[in-house]
XYZ file of C-alpha atoms in Angstrom:
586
model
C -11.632 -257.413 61.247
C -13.716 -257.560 64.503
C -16.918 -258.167 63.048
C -18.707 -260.868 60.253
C -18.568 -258.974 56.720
C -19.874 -261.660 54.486
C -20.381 -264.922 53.566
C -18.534 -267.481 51.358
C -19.077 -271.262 49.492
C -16.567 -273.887 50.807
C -15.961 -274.620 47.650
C -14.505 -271.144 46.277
C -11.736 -270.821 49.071
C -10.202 -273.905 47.519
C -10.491 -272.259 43.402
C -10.752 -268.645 43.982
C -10.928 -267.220 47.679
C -8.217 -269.023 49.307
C -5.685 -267.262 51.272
C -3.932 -264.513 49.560
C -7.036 -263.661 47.730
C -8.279 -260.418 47.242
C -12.306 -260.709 47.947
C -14.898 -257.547 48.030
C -18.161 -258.012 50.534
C -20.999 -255.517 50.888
C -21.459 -254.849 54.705
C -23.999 -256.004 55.956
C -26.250 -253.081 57.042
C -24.624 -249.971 55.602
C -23.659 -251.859 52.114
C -20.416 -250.118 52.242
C -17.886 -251.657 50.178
C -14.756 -253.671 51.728
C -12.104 -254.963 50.031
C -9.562 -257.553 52.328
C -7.370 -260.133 51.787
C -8.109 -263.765 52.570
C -5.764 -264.393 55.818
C -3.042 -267.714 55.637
C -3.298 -270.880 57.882
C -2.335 -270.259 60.908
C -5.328 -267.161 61.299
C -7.397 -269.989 60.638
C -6.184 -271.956 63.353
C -6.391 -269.146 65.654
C -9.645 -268.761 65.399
C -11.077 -272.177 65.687
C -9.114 -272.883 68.984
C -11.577 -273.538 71.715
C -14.852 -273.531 69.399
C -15.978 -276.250 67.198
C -14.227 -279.251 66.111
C -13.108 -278.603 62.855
C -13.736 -280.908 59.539
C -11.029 -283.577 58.790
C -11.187 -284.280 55.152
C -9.455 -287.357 54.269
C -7.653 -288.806 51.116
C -4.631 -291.045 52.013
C -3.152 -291.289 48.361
C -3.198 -287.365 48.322
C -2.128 -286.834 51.353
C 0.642 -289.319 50.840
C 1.813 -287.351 47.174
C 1.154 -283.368 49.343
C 3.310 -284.737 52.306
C 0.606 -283.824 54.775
C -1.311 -285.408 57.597
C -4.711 -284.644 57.114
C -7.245 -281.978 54.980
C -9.075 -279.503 56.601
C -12.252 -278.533 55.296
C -13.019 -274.321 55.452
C -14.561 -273.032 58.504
C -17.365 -272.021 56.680
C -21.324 -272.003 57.646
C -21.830 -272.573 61.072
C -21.831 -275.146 64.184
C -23.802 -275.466 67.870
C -21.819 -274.560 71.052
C -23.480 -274.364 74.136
C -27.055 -274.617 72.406
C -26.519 -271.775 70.517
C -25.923 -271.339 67.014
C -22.769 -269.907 65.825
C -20.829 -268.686 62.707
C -17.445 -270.703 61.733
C -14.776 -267.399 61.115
C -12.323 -267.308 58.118
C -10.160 -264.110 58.814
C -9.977 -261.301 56.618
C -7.736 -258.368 57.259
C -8.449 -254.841 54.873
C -6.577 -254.453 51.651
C -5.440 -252.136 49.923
C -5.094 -249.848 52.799
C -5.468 -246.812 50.883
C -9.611 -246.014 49.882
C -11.242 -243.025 47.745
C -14.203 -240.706 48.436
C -16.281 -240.555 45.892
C -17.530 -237.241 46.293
C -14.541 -235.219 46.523
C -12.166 -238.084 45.014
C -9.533 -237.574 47.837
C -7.753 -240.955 48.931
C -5.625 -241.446 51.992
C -5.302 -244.582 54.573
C -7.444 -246.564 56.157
C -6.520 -244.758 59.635
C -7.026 -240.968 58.252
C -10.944 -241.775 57.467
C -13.815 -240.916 60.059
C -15.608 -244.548 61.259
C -18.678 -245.025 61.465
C -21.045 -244.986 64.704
C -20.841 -248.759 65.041
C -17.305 -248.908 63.350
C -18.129 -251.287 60.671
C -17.690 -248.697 58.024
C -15.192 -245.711 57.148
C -16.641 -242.036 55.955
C -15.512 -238.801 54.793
C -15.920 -236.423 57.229
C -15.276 -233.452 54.788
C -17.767 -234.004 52.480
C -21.888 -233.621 52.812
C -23.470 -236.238 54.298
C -20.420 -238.247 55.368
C -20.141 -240.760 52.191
C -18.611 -244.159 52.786
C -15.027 -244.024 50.897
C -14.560 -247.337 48.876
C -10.924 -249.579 48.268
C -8.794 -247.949 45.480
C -8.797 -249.653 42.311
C -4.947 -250.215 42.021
C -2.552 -252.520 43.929
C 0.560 -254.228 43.086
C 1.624 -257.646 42.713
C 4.995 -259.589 41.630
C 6.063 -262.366 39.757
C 6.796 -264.155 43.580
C 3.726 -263.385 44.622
C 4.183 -260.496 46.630
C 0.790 -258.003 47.158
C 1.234 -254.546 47.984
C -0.471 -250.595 48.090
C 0.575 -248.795 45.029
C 3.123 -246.406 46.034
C 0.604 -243.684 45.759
C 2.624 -240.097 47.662
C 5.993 -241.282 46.097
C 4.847 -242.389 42.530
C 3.972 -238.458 42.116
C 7.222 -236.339 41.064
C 6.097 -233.319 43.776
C 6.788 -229.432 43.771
C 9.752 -228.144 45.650
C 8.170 -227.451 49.228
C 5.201 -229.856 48.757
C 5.489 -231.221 52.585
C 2.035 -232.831 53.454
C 0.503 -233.760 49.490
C -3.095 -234.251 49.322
C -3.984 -236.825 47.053
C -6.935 -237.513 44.673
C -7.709 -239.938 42.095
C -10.056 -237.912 39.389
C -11.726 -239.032 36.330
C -11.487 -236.890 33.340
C -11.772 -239.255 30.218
C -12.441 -242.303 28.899
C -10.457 -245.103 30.316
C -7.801 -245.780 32.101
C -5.982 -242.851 30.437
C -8.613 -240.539 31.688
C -8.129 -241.559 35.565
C -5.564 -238.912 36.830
C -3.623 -238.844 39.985
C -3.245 -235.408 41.421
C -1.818 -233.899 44.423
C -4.394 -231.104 46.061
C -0.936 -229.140 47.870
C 1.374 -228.639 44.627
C -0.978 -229.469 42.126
C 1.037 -231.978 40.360
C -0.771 -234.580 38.298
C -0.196 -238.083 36.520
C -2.374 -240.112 34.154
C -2.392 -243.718 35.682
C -1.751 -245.259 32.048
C 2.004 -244.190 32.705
C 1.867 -246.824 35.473
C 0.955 -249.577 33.316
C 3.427 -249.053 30.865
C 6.548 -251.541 31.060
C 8.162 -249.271 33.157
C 5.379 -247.795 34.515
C 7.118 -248.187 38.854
C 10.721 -247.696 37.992
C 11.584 -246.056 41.050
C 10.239 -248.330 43.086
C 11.278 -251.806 44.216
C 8.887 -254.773 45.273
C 8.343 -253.980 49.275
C 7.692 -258.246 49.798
C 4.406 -257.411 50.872
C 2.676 -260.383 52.257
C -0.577 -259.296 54.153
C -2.432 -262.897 54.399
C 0.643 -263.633 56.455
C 1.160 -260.622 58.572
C 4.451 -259.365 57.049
C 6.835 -258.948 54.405
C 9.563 -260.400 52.825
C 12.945 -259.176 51.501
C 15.080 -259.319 49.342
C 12.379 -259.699 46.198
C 14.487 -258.417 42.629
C 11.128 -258.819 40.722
C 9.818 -255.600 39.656
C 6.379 -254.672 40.957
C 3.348 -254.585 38.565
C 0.444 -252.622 38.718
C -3.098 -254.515 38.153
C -6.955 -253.781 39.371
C -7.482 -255.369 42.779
C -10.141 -257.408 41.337
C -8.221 -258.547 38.101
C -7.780 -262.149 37.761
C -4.274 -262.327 37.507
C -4.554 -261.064 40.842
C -4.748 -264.973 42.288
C -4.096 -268.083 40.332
C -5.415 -271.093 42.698
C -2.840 -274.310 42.545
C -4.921 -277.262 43.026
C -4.520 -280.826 43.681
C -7.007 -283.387 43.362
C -7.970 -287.657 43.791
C -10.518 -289.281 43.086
C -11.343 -291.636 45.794
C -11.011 -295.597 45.380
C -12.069 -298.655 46.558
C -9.180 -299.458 48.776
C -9.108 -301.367 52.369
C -6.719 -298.828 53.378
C -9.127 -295.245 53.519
C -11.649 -297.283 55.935
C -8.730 -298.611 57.908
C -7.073 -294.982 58.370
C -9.923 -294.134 59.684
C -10.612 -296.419 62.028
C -6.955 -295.595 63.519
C -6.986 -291.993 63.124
C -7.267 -291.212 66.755
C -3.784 -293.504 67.099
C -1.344 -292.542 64.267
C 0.491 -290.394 65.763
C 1.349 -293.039 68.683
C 1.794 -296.245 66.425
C 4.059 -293.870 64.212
C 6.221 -293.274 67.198
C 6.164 -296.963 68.201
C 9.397 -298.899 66.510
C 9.584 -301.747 68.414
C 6.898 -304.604 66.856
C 5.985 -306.021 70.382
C 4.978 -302.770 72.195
C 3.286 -301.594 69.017
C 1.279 -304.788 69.482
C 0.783 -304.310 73.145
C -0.202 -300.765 72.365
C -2.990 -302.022 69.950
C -4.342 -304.838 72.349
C -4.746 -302.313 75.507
C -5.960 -298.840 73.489
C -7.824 -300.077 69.882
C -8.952 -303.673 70.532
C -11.429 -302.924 73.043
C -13.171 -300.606 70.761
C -12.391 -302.068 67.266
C -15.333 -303.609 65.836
C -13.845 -306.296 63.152
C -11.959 -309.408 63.578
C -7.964 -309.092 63.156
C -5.864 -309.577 65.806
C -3.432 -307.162 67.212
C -1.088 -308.877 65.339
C -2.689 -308.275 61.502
C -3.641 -304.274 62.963
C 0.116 -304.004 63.251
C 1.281 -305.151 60.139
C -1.538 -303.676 58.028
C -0.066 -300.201 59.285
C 3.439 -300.836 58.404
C 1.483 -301.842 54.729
C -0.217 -298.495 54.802
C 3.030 -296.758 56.222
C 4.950 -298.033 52.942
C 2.346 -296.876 50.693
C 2.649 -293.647 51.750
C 5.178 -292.795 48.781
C 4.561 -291.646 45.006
C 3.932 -289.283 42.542
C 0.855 -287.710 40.905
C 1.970 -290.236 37.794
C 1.051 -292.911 40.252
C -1.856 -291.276 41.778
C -3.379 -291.419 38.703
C -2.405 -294.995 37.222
C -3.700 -295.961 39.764
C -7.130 -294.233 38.672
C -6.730 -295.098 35.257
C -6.632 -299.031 36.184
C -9.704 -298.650 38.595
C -11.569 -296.949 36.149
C -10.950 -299.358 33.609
C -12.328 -302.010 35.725
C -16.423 -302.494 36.194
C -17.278 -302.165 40.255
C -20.888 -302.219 39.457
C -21.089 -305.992 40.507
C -19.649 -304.675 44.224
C -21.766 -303.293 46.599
C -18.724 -302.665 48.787
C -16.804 -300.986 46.002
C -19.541 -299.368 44.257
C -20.719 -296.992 47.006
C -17.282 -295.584 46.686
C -17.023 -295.479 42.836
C -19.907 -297.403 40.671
C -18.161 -297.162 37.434
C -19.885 -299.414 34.932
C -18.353 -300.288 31.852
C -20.720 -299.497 28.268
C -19.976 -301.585 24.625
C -17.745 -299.653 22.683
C -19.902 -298.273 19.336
C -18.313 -300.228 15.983
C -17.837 -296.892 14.734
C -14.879 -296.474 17.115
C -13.065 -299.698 16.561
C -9.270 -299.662 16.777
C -9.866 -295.959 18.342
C -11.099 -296.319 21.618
C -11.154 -299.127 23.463
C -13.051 -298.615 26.606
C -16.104 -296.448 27.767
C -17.794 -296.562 31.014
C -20.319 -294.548 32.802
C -18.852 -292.998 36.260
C -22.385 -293.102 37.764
C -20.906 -292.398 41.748
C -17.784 -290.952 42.611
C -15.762 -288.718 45.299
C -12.953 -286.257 44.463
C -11.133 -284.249 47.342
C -9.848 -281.131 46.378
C -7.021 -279.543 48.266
C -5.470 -276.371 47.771
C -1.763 -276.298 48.144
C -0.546 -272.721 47.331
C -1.207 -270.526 44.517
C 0.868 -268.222 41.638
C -0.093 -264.058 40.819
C 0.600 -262.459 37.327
C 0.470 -265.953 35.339
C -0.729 -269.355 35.936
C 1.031 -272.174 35.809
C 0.616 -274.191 32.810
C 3.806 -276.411 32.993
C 6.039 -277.908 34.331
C 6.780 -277.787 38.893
C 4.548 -275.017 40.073
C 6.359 -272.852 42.138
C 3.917 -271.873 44.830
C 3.671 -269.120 47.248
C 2.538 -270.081 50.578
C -0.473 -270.165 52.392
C 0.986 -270.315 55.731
C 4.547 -269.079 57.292
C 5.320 -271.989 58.197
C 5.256 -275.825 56.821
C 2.052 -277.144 58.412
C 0.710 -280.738 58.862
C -2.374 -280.138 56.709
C -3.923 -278.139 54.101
C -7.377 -277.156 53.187
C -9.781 -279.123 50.873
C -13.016 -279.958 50.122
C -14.916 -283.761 49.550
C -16.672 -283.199 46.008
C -18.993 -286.269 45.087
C -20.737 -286.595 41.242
C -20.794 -288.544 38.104
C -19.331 -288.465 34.803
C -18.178 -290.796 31.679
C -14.845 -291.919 31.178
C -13.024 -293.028 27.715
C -9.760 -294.876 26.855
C -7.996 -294.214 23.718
C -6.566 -297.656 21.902
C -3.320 -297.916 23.375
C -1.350 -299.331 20.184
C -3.053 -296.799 18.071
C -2.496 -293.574 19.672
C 1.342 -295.300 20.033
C 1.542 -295.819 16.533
C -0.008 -292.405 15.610
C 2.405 -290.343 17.900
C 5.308 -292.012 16.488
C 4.487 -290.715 12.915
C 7.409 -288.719 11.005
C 4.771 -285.497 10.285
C 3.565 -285.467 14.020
C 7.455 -285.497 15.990
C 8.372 -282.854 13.046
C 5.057 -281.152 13.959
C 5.539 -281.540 17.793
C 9.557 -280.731 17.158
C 8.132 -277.120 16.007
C 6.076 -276.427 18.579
C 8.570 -277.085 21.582
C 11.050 -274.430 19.200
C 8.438 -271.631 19.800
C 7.902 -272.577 23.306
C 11.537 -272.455 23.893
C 11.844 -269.319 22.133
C 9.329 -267.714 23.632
C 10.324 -268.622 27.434
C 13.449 -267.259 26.068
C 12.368 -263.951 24.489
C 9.973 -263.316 28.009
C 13.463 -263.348 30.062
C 12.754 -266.759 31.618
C 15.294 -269.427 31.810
C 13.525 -272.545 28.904
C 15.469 -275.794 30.529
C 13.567 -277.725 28.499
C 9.886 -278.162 27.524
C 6.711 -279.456 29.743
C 6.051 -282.537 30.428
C 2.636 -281.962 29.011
C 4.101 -280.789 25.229
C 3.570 -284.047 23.515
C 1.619 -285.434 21.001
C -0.816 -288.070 23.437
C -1.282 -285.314 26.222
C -2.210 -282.847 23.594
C -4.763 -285.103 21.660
C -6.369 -286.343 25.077
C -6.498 -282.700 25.991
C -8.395 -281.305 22.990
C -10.313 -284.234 22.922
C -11.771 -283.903 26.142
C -11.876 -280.087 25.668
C -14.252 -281.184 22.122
C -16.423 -283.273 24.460
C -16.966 -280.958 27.098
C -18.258 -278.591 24.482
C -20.898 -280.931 23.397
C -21.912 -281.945 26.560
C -23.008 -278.774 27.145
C -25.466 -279.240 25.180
C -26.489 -282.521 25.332
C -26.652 -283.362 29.140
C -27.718 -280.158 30.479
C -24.846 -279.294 32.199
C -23.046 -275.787 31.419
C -19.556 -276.214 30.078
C -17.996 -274.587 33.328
C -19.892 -277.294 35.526
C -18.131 -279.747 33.597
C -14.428 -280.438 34.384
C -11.525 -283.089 32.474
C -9.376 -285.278 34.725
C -6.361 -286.370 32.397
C -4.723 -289.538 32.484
C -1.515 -289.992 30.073
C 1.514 -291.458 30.287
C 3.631 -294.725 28.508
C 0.061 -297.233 30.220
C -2.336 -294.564 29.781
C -4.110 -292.406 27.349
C -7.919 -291.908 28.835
C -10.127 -289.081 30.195
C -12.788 -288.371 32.821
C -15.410 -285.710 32.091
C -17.303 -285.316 35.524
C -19.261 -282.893 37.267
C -19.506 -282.681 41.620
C -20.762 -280.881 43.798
C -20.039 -280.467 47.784
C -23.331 -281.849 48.663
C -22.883 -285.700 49.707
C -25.965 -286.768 47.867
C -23.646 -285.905 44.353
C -25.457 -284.943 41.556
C -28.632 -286.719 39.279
C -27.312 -289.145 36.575
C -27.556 -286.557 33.566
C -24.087 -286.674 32.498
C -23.369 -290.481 32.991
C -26.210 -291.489 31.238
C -24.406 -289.967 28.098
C -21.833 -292.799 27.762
C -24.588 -295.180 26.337
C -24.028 -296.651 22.972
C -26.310 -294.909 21.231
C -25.435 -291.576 23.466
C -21.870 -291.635 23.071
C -21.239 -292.630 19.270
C -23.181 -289.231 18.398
C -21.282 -287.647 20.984
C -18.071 -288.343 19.622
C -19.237 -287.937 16.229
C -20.229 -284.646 16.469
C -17.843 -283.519 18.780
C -15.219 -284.030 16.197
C -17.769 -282.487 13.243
C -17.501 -279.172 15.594
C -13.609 -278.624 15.586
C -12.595 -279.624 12.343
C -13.548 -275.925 11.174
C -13.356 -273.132 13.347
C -14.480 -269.467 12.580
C -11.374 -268.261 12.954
C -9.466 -269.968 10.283
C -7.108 -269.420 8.693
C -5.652 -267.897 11.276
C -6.584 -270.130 13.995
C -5.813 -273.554 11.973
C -2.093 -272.215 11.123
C -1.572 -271.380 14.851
C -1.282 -268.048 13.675
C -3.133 -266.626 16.499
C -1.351 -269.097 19.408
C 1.248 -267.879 22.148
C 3.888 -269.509 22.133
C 4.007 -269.981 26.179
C 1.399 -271.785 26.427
C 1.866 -274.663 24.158
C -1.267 -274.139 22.306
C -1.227 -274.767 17.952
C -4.866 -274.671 16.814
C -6.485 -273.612 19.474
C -8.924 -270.294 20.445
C -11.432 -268.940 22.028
C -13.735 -269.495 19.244
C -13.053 -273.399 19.102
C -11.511 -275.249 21.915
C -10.782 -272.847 25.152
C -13.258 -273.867 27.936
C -14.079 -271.912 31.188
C -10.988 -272.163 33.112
C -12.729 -273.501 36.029
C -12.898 -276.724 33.617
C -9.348 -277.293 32.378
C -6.491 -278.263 34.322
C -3.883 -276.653 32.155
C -5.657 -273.387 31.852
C -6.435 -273.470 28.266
C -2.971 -274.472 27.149
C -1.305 -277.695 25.250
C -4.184 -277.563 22.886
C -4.345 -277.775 19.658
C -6.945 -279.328 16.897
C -5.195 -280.194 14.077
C -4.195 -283.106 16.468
C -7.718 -284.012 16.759
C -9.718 -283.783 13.764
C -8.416 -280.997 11.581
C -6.156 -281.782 9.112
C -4.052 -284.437 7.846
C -2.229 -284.647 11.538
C -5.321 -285.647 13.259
C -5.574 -289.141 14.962
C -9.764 -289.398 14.069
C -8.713 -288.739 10.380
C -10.050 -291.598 8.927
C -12.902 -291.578 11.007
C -13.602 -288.208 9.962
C -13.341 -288.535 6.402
């Protein structure tokens, strides 16, 4: 695209618009309707070479676990050049190619449409006064994330002789059964529910279609599927996320960042040192010596190592520690620890109100057809190839964090009728995996008994804080932390906007605050309206972990839940004789 078509939030290229994403924008002017795909990384860096400097996000302890350099925040909004001010481009290139009059329902390529005067816009020139045609409904995706046209000319069985088929795409019912495919020349016709049957493209192999990255790839075996352009299995956004702690080493990293590359080449200790005393003494505006620069970068270097299991222990023990009595550490997180209500004794064993904190988002590929719920996702790429960066975004908020009772929740999971429960709800993941062709090599990490109850719990609170602080549930997200030290969860809310948010939410972790909180949250999912059914996990699939759990109970907006509404189930919580609040309860 030559020309600006729209605008878009920082903040939705890294959840929904990122690239591979299929976005619609109304141009500006006409109001015609485009439909493109969101281009991959290098597009991006093409068009920011020579304009503005573009926005270094950093996070060493995610970039250390991503394997990346830096974070790049989304051109997006706009920046001064020259005394003049100027839009920052993300490229978009058309897709699907194929659009639709909607006069005389004929649909054909991008290239066999009539532009308009200024070329922002395509028309049909057969038709009275030259309509805009609009993006077909129907494209096709795969399983490895492959985006294509539907095979429109061939996916029509034509008459003998039928050399140059004109196609249109009529409606004459209800539905999708009632949208039928024709051909103007032979006068063939199809209903387009025969493409969404199992079977629906069998002729047709996936063509490794890959438009945000300029090309295809081959030798795909997955079998194409059809799916509405603007259907959310369309783009599943894989995200990674940290939440930013006191720590000498992000101030130091930045104080160096002009020099990493150049001490990273160094090896030998004495010209590192010389290289520090001619290039970042003269400028450095604290006290160590060439000597303590040096070896607090070979600290920092070593650090660079671990896993999202550390990343987040590492959380879990800041979090669990008050910083309000820190200036220093408290205008990175000011997390301020709150008296446990009686109520709760033995069951939790920490609260604290997060009233300042910073979480950088960063996108790192993303799935089509499913999400991924467990396990390694297996990303498709943004870019062709491996880069030294990837984009994110610096969120800042509040929220209230909670920590289980360590030797309860131990005690609790290691309970005869919770493994035999958890033993039968691995079987119908495994069978499940099995039955949906995919090879079951064992179950998630995240199909256990403490990730489960920490999950619906946190679920259960975000439902009543919805109502108590004034935030809507899908402003409200969980940050998880479980493992053999941990058992605890964040419920926060951020925004891009450095000022962070008003104190609503943390003020809920107050005594009085939380203890009806709790209460109540638990009250709310020991019933839900559609038991039996829902209770028995009667109305569960088995893929996604899930026991007692619905949309009438504990599913959240997925924007909220990092395991996309799965590994959830109540009975764990507080209803039945499973549940770890079950005295509490009663």
């Amino acid at each position: 695209m030559s020309k600006n078509v729209g605008s878009i939030r920082r903040s939705q290229i890294i959840s929904t618009f990122g690239p591979g994403a299929v976005v619609d924008f109304r141009l500006p002017g006409s109001g015609a309707l485009l439909s493109g795909v969101m281009q991959g990384l290098e597009a991006w860096e093409a068009y920011t070479k020579g304009g503005y400097k573009q926005d270094v996000v950093r996070e060493p302890r995610l970039e250390a676990l991503l394997g990346v350099d830096h974070f790049r925040a989304p051109p997006v909004g706009t920046y001064l050049k020259d005394g003049q001010t100027r839009d920052r481009v993300l490229p978009i290139e058309r897709f699907p190619d194929w659009l639709s009059c909607p006069e005389c329902h004929a649909i054909n390529r991008s290239g066999q449409w009539a532009p308009s005067r200024n070329g922002d816009s395509l028309h049909c020139g057969r038709c009275r006064g030259k309509p805009a045609v609009v993006p077909v409904r129907f494209v096709t995706i795969c399983e490895n994330g492959h985006l294509d046209d539907f095979p429109w000319t061939s996916w029509l069985t034509h008459e003998a002789g039928c050399s140059q088929p004109v196609l249109a795409l009529k409606t004459v019912g209800a539905g999708i059964g009632g949208l039928l495919l024709t051909c103007k020349s032979c006068g063939t016709g199809r209903s387009m529910a025969e493409a969404f049957s199992p079977k629906g493209i069998p002729k047709h192999k996936c063509g490794g279609g890959r438009p945000w990255l300029g090309g295809r790839e081959t030798g795909c075996e997955a079998a194409p599927r059809i799916t509405q352009r603007g259907a959310s299995n369309v783009y599943f956004s894989i995200v990674q996320s940290a939440i930013t702690l006191p720590d000498w080493k992000v101030p130091f990293r930045e104080k160096i960042a002009d020099f990493v590359d150049m001490l990273d080449f160094l090896d030998d200790e004495d010209m590192m040192i010389a290289f520090i005393t001619k290039k970042i003494l003269p400028t450095w505006d604290g006290t160590e010596s060439a000597e303590e620069i040096a070896r607090r970068f070979r600290e920092m270097k070593e650090d660079n190592s671990g896993s999202e299991g550390d990343l987040r222990l590492d959380e879990f023990r800041m979090l669990l520690t008050d910083t309000s009595a820190s200036d220093e550490n408290a205008m990175i997180l000011l997390n301020r620890q709150q008296p446990v209500p009686a109520t709760f004794s033995g069951m939790i064993s920490w609260v604290s109100s997060v009233e300042r904190l910073r979480e950088v988002r960063a996108l790192t590929g993303f799935t089509r057809l499913k999400a991924q719920v467990g396990g390694k996702p297996d990303a498709v790429p943004l870019s062709r190839s491996g880069l030294s960066w990837l984009p994110a975004v610096a969120m800042h908020g509040e929220g209230v964090f909670l920590s289980l009772n360590l030797e309860a929740v131990s005690e609790w999971e290691n309970r005869p009728d919770v493994i035999e429960h958890l033993a039968r709800l691995t079987q119908t993941h495994m069978d499940t995996a099995r039955a949906e062709g995919k090879q079951a090599d064992g179950a998630p990490s995240q199909l256990n008994a403490r990730y489960m109850l920490i999950h619906t719990f946190a679920h259960a609170l975000i439902a009543r804080l919805s109502v108590d602080s004034g935030y809507s549930s899908s402003a409200l997200r969980e940050r998880l932390y479980v493992g053999p030290e941990m058992a605890g969860l964040l419920i926060y809310t951020s925004t891009p906007d450095a000022d962070g948010t008003m104190g609503g939410l943390s003020r809920q972790a107050r005594p009085a605050r939380m203890e009806q909180l709790v209460l109540q949250a638990l009250a709310d999912h020991e019933l839900c309206s559609a038991d039996p059914l829902c209770s028995e996990g009667m109305a569960r699939s088995g893929s996604n972990g899930n026991h007692a759990a619905c949309h009438n109970c504990v599913f959240l907006p997925e924007t909220s839940c990092e395991a996309w509404n799965g590994f959830l189930d109540r009975s764990l919580l507080s209803a039945g004789p499973l549940s770890f609040f079950k005295d509490l309860v009663e």
